[in-house]
Short mmCIF file of C-alpha atoms in Angstrom, two decimals:
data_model
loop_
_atom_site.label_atom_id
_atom_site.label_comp_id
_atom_site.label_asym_id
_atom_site.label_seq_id
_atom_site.Cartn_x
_atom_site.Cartn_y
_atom_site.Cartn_z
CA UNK A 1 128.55 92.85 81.31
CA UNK A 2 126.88 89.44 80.47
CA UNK A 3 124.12 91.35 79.42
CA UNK A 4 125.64 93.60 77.21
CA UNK A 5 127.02 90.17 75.59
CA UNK A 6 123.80 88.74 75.28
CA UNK A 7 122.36 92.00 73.88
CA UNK A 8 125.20 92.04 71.46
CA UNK A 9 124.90 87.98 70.36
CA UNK A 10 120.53 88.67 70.01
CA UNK A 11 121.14 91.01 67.80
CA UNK A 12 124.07 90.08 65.81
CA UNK A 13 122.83 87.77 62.45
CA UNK A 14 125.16 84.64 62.27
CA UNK A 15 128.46 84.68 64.52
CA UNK A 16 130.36 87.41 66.66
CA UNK A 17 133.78 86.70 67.32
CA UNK A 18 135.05 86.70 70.63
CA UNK A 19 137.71 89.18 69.61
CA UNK A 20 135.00 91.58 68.34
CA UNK A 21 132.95 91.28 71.49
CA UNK A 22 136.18 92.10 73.55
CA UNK A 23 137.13 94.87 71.68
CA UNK A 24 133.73 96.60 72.00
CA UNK A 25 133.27 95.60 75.72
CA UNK A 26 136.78 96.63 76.57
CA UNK A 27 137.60 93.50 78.41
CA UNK A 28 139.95 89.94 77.55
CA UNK A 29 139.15 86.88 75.19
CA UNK A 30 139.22 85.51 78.51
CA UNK A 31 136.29 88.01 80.33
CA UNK A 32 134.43 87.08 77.28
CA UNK A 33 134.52 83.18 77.50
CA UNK A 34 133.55 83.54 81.25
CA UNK A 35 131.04 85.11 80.90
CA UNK A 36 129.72 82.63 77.84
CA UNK A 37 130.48 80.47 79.92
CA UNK A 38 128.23 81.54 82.78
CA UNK A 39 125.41 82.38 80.50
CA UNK A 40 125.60 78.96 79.55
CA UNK A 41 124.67 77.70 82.87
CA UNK A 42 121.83 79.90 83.06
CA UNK A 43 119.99 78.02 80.34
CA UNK A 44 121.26 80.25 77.28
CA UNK A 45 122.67 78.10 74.23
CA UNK A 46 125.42 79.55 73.15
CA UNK A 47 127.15 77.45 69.94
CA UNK A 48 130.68 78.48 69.90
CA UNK A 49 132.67 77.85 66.48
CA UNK A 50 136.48 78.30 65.78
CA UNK A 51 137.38 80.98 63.97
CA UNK A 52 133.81 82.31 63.46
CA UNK A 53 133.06 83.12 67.19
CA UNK A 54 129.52 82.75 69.15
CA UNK A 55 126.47 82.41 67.91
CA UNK A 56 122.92 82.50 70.75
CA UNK A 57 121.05 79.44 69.57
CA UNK A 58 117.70 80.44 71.03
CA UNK A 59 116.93 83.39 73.32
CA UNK A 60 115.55 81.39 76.01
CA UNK A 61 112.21 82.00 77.79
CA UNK A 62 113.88 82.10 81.61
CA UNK A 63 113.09 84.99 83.54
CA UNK A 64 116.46 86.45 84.32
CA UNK A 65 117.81 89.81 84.87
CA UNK A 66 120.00 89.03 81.32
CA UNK A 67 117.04 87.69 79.45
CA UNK A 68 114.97 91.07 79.91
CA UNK A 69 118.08 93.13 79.54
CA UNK A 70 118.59 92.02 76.15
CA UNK A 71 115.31 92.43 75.02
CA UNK A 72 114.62 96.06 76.14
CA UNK A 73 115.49 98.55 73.31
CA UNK A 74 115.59 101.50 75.56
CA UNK A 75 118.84 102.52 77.84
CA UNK A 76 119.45 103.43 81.49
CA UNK A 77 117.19 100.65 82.91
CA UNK A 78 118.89 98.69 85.35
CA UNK A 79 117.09 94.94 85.96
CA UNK A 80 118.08 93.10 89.47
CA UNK A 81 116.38 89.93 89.44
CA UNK A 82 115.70 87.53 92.32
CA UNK A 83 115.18 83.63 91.70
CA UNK A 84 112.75 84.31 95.23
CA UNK A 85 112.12 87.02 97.04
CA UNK A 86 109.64 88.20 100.02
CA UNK A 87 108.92 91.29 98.40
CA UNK A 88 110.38 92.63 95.12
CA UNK A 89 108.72 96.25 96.15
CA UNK A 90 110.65 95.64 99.80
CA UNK A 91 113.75 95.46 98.07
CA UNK A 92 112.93 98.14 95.59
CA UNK A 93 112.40 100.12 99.07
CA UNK A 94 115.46 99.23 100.34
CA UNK A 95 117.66 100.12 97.12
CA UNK A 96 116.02 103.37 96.75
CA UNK A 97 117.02 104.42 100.35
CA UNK A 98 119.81 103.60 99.47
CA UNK A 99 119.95 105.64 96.77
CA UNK A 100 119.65 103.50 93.61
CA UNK A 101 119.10 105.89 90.68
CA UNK A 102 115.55 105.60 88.92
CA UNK A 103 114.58 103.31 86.45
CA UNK A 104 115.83 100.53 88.64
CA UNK A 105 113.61 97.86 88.41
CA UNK A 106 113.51 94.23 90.93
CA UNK A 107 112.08 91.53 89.14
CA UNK A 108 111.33 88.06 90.76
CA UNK A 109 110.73 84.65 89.82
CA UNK A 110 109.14 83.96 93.01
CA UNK A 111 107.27 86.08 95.59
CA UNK A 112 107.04 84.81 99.42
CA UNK A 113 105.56 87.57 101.05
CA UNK A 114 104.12 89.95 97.61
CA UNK A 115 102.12 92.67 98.95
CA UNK A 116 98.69 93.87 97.50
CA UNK A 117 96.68 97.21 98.26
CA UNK A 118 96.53 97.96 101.94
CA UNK A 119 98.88 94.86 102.83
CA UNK A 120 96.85 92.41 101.05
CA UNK A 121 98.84 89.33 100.11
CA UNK A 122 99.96 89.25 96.58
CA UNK A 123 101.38 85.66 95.72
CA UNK A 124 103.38 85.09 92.85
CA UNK A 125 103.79 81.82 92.13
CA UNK A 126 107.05 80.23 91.02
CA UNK A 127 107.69 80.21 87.62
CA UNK A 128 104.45 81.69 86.20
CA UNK A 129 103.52 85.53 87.26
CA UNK A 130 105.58 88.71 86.17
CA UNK A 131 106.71 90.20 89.66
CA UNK A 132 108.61 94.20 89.07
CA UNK A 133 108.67 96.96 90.92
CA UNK A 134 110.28 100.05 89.36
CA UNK A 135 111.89 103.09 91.14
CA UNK A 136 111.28 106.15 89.56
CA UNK A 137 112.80 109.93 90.20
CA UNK A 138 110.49 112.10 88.69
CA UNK A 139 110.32 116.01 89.08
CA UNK A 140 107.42 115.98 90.37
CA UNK A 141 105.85 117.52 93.69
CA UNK A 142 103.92 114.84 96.34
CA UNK A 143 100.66 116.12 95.48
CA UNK A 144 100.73 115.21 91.79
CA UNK A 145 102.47 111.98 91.80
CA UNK A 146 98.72 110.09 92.48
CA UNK A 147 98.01 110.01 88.94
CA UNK A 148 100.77 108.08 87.80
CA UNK A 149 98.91 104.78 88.76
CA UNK A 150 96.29 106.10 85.89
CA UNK A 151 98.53 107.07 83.72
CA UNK A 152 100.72 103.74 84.30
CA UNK A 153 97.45 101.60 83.84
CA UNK A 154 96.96 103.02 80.43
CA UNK A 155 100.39 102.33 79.59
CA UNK A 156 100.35 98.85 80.56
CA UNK A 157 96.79 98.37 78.71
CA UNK A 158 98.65 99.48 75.67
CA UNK A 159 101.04 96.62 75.57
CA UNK A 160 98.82 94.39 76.56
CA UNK A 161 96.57 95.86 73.73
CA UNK A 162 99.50 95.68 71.70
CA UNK A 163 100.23 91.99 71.77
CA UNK A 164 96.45 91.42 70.58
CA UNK A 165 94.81 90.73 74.79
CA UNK A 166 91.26 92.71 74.94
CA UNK A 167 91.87 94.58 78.31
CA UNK A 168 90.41 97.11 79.76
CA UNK A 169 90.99 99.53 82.91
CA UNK A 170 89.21 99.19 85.59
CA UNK A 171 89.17 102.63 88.09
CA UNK A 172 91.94 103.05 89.62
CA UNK A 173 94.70 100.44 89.06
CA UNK A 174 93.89 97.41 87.75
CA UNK A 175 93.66 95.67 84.44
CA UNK A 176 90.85 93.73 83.42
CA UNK A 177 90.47 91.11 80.42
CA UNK A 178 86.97 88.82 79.99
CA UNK A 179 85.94 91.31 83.48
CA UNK A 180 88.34 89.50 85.33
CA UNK A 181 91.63 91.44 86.88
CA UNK A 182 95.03 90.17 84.37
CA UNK A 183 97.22 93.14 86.15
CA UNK A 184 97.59 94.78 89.25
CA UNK A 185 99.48 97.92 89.79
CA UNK A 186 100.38 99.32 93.22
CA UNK A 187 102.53 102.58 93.72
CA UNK A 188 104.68 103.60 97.08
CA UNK A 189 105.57 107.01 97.18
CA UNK A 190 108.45 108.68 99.50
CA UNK A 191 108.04 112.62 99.87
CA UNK A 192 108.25 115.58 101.95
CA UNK A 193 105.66 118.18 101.87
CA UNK A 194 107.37 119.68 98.73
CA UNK A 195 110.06 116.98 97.53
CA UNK A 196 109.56 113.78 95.71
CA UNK A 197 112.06 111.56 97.05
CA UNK A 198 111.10 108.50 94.66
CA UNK A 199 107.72 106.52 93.36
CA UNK A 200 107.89 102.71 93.20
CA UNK A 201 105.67 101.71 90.63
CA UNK A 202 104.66 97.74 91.34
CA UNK A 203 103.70 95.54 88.69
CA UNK A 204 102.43 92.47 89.20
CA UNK A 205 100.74 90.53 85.56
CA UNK A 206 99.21 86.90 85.48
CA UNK A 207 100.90 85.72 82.69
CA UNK A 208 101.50 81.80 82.83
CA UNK A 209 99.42 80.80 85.61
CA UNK A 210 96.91 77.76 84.52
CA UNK A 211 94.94 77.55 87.94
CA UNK A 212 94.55 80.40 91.01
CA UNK A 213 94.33 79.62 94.48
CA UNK A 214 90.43 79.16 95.30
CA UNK A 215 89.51 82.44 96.60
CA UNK A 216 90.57 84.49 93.82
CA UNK A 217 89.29 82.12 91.08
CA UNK A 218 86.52 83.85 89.96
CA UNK A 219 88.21 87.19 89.78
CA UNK A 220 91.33 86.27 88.06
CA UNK A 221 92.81 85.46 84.41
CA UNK A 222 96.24 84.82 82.92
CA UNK A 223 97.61 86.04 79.67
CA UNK A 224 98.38 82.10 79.24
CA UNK A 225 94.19 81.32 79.52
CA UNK A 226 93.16 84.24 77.49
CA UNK A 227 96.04 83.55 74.71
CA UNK A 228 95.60 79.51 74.60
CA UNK A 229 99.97 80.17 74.72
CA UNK A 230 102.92 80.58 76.89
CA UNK A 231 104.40 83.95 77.20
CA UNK A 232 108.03 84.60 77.12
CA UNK A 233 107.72 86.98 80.64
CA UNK A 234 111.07 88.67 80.14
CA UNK A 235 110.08 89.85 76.07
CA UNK A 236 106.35 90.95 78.13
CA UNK A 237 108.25 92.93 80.84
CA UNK A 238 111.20 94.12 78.55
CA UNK A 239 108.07 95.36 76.33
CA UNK A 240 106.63 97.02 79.17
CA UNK A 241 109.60 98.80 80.72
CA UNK A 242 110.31 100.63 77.18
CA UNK A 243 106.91 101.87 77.21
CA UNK A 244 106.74 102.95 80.46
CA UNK A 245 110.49 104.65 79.82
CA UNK A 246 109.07 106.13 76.67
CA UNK A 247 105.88 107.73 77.66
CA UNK A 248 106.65 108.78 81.37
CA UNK A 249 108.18 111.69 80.41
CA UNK A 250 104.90 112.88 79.08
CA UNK A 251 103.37 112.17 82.60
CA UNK A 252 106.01 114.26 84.18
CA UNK A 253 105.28 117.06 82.19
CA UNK A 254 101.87 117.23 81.53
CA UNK A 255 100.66 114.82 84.22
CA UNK A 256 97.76 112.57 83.31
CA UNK A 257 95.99 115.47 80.98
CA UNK A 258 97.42 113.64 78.05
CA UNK A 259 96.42 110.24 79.05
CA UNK A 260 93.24 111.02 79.82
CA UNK A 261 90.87 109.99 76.47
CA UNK A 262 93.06 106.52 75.89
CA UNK A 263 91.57 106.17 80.02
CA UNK A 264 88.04 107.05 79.13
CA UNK A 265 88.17 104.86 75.98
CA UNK A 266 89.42 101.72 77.97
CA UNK A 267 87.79 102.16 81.10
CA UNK A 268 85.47 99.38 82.82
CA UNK A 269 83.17 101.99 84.78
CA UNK A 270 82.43 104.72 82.82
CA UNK A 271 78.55 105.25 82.57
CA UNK A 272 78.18 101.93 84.85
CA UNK A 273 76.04 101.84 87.61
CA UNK A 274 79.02 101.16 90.53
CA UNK A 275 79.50 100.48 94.62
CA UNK A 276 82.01 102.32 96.13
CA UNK A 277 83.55 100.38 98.74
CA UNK A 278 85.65 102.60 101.25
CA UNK A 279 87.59 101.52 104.45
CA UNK A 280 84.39 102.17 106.67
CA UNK A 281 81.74 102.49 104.54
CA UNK A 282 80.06 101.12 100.57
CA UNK A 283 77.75 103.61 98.00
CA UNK A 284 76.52 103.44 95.36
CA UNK A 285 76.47 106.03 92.04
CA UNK A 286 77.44 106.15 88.37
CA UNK A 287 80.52 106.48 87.20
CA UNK A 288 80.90 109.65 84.86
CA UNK A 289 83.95 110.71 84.30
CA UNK A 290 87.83 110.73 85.36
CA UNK A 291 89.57 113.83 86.54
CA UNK A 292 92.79 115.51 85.33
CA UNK A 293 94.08 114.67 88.51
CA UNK A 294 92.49 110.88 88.22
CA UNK A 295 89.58 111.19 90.79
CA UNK A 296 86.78 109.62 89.71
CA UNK A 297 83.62 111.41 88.93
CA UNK A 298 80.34 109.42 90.06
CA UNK A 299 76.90 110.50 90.22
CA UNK A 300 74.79 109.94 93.26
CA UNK A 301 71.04 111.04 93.86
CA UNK A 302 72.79 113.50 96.01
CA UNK A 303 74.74 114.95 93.60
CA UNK A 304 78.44 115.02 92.31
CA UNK A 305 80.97 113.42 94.08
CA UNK A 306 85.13 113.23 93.56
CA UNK A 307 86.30 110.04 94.74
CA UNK A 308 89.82 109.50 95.80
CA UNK A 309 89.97 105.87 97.62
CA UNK A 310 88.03 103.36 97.20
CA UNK A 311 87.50 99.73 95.32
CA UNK A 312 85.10 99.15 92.73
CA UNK A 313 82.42 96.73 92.15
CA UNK A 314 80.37 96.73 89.14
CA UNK B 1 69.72 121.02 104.94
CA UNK B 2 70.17 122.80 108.28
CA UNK B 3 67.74 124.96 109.91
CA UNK B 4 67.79 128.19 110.86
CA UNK B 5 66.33 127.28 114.37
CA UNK B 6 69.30 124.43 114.52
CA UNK B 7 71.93 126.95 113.08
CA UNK B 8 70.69 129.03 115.83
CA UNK B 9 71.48 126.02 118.26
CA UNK B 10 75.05 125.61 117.21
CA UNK B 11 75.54 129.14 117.37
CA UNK B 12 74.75 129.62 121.01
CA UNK B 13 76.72 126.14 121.87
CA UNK B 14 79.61 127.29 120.63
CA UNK B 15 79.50 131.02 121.65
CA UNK B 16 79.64 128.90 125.47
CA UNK B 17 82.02 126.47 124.31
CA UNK B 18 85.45 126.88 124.24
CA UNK B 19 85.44 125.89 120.54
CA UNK B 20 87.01 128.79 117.60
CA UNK B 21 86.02 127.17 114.92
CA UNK B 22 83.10 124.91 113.85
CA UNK B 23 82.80 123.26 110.33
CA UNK B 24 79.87 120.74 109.47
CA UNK B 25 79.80 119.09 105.99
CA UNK B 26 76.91 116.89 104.69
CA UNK B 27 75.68 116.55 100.67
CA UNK B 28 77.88 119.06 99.90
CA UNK B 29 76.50 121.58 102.13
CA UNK B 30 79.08 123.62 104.38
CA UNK B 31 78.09 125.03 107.38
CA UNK B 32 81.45 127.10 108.95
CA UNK B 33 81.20 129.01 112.43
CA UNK B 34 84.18 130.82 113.66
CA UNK B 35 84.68 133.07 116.49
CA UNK B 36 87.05 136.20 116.26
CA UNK B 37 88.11 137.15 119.79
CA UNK B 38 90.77 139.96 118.76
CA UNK B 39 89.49 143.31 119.07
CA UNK B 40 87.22 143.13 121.91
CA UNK B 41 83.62 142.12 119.72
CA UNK B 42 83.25 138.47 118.53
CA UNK B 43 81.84 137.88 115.28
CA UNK B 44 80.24 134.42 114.01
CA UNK B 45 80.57 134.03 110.50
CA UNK B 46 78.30 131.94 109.00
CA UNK B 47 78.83 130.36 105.39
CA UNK B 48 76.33 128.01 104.13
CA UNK B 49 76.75 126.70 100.87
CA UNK B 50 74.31 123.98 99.13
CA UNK B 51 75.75 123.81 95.39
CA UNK B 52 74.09 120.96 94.52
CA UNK B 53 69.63 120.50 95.11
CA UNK B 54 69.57 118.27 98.52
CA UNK B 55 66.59 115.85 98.67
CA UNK B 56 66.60 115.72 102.50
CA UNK B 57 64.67 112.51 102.09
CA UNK B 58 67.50 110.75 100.89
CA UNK B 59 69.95 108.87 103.12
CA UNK B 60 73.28 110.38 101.78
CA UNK B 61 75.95 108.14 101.22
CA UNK B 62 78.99 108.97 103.15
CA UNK B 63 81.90 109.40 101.76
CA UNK B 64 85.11 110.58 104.02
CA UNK B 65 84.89 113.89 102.49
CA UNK B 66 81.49 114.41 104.29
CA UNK B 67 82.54 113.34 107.78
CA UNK B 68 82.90 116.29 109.89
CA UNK B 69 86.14 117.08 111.37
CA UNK B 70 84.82 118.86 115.00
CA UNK B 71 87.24 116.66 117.12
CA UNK B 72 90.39 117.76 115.20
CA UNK B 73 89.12 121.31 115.26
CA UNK B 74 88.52 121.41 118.62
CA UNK B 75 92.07 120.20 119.46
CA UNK B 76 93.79 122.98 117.19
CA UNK B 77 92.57 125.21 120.17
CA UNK B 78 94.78 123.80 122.29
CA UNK B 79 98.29 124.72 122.93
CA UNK B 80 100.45 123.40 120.46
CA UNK B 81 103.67 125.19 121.41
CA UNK B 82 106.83 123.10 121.78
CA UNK B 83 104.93 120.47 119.43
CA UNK B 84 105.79 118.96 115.90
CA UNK B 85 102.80 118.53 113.60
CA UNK B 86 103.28 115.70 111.26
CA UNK B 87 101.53 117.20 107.71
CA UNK B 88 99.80 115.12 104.50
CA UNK B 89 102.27 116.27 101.41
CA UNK B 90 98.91 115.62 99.44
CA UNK B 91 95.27 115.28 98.99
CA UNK B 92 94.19 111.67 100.16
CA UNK B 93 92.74 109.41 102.65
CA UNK B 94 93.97 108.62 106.04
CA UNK B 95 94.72 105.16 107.13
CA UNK B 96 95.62 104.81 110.93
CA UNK B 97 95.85 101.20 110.59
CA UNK B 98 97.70 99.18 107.43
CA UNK B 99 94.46 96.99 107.46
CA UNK B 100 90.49 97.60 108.79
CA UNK B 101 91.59 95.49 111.21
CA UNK B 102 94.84 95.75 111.94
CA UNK B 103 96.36 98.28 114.90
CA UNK B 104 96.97 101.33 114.67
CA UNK B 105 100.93 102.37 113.63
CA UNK B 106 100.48 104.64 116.36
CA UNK B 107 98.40 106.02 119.38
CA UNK B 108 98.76 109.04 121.47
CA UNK B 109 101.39 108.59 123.71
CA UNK B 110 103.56 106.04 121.56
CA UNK B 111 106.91 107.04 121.20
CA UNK B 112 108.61 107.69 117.95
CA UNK B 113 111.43 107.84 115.88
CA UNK B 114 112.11 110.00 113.00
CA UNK B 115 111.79 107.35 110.62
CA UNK B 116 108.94 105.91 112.58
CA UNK B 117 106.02 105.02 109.97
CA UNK B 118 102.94 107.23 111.70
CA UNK B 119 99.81 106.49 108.80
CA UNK B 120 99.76 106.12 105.22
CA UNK B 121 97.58 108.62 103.04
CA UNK B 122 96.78 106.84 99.99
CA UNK B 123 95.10 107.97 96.64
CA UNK B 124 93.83 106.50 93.14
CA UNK B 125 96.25 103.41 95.01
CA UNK B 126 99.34 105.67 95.51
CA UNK B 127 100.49 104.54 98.87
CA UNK B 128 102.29 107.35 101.20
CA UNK B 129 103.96 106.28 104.16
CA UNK B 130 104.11 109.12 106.47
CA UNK B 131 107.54 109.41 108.78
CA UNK B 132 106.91 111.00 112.27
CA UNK B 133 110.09 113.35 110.96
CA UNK B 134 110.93 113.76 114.59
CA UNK B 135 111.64 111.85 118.11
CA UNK B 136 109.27 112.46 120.14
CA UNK B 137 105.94 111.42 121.89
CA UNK B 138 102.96 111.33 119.94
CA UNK B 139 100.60 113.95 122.00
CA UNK B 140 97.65 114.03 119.61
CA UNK B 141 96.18 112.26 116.38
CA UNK B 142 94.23 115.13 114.79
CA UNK B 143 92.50 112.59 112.10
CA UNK B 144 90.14 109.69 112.30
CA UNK B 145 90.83 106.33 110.07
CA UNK B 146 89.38 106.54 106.90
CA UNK B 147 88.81 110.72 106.94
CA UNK B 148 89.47 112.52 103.54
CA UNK B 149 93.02 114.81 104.42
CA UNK B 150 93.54 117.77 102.31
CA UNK B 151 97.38 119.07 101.45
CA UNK B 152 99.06 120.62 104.38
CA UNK B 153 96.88 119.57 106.93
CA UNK B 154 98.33 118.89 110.36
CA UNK B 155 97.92 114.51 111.15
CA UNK B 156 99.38 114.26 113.98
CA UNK B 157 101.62 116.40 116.81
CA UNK B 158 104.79 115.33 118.43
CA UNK B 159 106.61 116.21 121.10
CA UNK B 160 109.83 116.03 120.51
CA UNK B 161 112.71 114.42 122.80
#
């Protein structure tokens, strides 16, 4: 409800009287100032004058479930946002056993226990990173979910794109600006050999950071370096979450086929010389081309090979 | 590329082995040898395959595709009646462990619930934790940590409770 006042104060020009917003909300004068009231104390100023009604003074730059809720444009997404969290794709676990529909999204301020690729740490600093993980129910079967994390990546390097960053995708789920990784995505799939339960899609963007921990240093950059600004995280997520809400749709029908030339156009690797470096073993080859089902295509002086797993050094 | 001299090898090996079925993989090159023991005769089949020119100079770099796969072959001759096999709902690879060095989520003989968490096939980053779908005992782990798994194929059997 507080968000559907917010939404309806950021977008109204001048006042909205209290009556109005009751009306269209369907609850009391009363409801309304409570919930003002408790917007209030989560940084928002909200000028209230007699006989005019409430007017948002600025939309604040807090990270709050509200904040993003009023800046998406698109409906049915459903923010729950943590002021600190162990994991937000834990939780996002936990809700969708539970049966949370999809496009429910957990967004923290602060991650204690973040998890990378194969249970590497993923910190997210207080205040600074954009921490979401997004449950999705797609009608899909198991075997073609993979190439959502392709087709997610070239989303995401849209927006980025969008807002004027020089990214670029680097094979298979990360997002690189100045060679150096801005985003990080991370899907978690529940299935059954034929049945999709749900996909969590985790997102995890360096926006305001202004210094890394030492040992990722050299392989890390924030939005806030590459920008010389501060980004307003819950416009940069709310921006995200309508793309990904608009264009997913065309992933679930077509898979990544459609995605594929904005991947080939963006990628880091492509026609690179490359190491492959696998669980028990590193190669070498160059990177040719992507598949429709978002294997990568290197050559080796052995021939052809698909790969499926694997990080990338260039 | 294999030899006919070394095919020859395998061929007699396995004819007094107790193996059915023998695949070997390496630079794209498949080498399959299967015994038919219905009907009385027994028939080898061999299928060798070399799409791509093999420089058999050239160390090849391995990739999990290429390992072969003879230990979980030779396990599918043994009885699996009154067992559960635990399949891969898609093309990936096979992680035993959550980390190169962490422990395995399970071993043979570990028991396990339904909801029990038995690997994780991953691909392109997609992370699928696989559920041992029954209680049970684990009796056999058909793949090896790191091994390529194709859709449908049997991880791991459990006995159930």
């Amino acid at each position: 409800m507080k968000g559907e006042i917010l939404k309806m104060l950021s977008r109204a020009e001048g006042y909205t009287s209290g009556e109005h917003i009751s009306e269209q909300l369907g609850i009391s004068r009363t409801g309304v100032w409570k919930h003002i009231q408790s917007l209030r104390e989560e940084g928002y100023t909200i000028v209230s004058v007699r006989k005019k009604g409430y007017r948002l003074e600025h939309s604040g730059t807090g990270f709050s479930a509200h904040a993003v809720s009023s800046k998406l444009r698109t409906e049915g997404i459903h923010i729950e946002h943590h002021e600190k969290i162990p994991s937000t794709q834990t939780r996002a676990q936990r809700l969708a056993q539970g049966g949370a529909r999809g496009w429910t999204v957990v967004t923290a301020d602060e991650q204690t226990g973040g998890r990378g690729r194969r249970g590497r740490p993923w910190s997210t600093k207080k205040g600074t990173a954009l921490a979401a993980s997004i449950i999705l129910r797609l009608d899909k079967l198991p075997q073609e979910a993979a190439a959502i994390t392709p087709t997610a990546a070239v989303i995401i390097n849209d927006v980025l794109q969008r807002y004027g960053v020089d990214t670029r995708i680097k094979w298979p789920n990360d997002i690189l600006a100045e060679g150096r990784k801005v985003c990080g995505i991370l899907t978690e799939m529940h299935a059954e050999m034929d049945e999709l339960h749900y996909l969590i899609i985790g997102i995890g963007v360096n926006v305001n950071e202004t210094d890394f921990p030492e040992e990722i240093k050299p392989t890390a950059v924030s939005l806030r370096h590459l920008t010389g600004q501060e980004w307003d995280r819950s416009a940069l997520l709310a921006a995200l979450l309508d793309e990904l809400k608009k264009r997913l749709p065309e992933f679930e029908e077509n898979g990544f086929t459609p995605f594929r030339e904005d991947w080939l156009r963006y990628s880091t690797v492509i026609n690179k010389e490359i190491t492959i470096h696998q669980r028990h073993q590193s190669w070498k080859g160059r990177a040719v081309d992507i598949r429709e089902d978002g294997r990568l295509i290197v050559e080796t002086e052995t021939g052809q090979k698909e790969v499926i797993s694997g990080d990338i050094s260039i | 590329m294999l030899k006919i001299q070394e095919i020859r090898e395998l061929i007699q090996l396995i004819d007094n082995s107790s193996i059915d079925e023998f695949k070997y993989e390496q630079n794209g090159e498949k080498v399959t040898l299967r015994k038919h023991q219905q009907g009385g005769g027994e028939t080898i089949r061999t299928v060798q395959e070399a799409p791509q020119p093999v420089q058999p100079s050239q160390p090849a770099p391995q990739s999990p595709a290429q390992e072969t796969s003879s230990a979980s072959e030779k396990t599918e001759a043994e009885d699996r009646s009154g067992t559960h096999a635990v399949t891969s709902p898609m093309v990936g690879t096979f992680y035993a462990a959550p980390s190169p060095d962490a422990d395995p989520y399970v071993t043979k003989g570990d028991t396990v619930k339904q909801d029990s968490v038995v690997c994780i096939v991953e691909a392109m980053k997609l992370m699928n934790e696989i559920e041992a779908e029954v209680n049970g005992e684990i009796v056999e782990v058909l793949v090896k940590d790191g091994e390529l798994v194709e859709y449908g194929q049997d991880l791991f059997l459990v006995k159930p409770e």
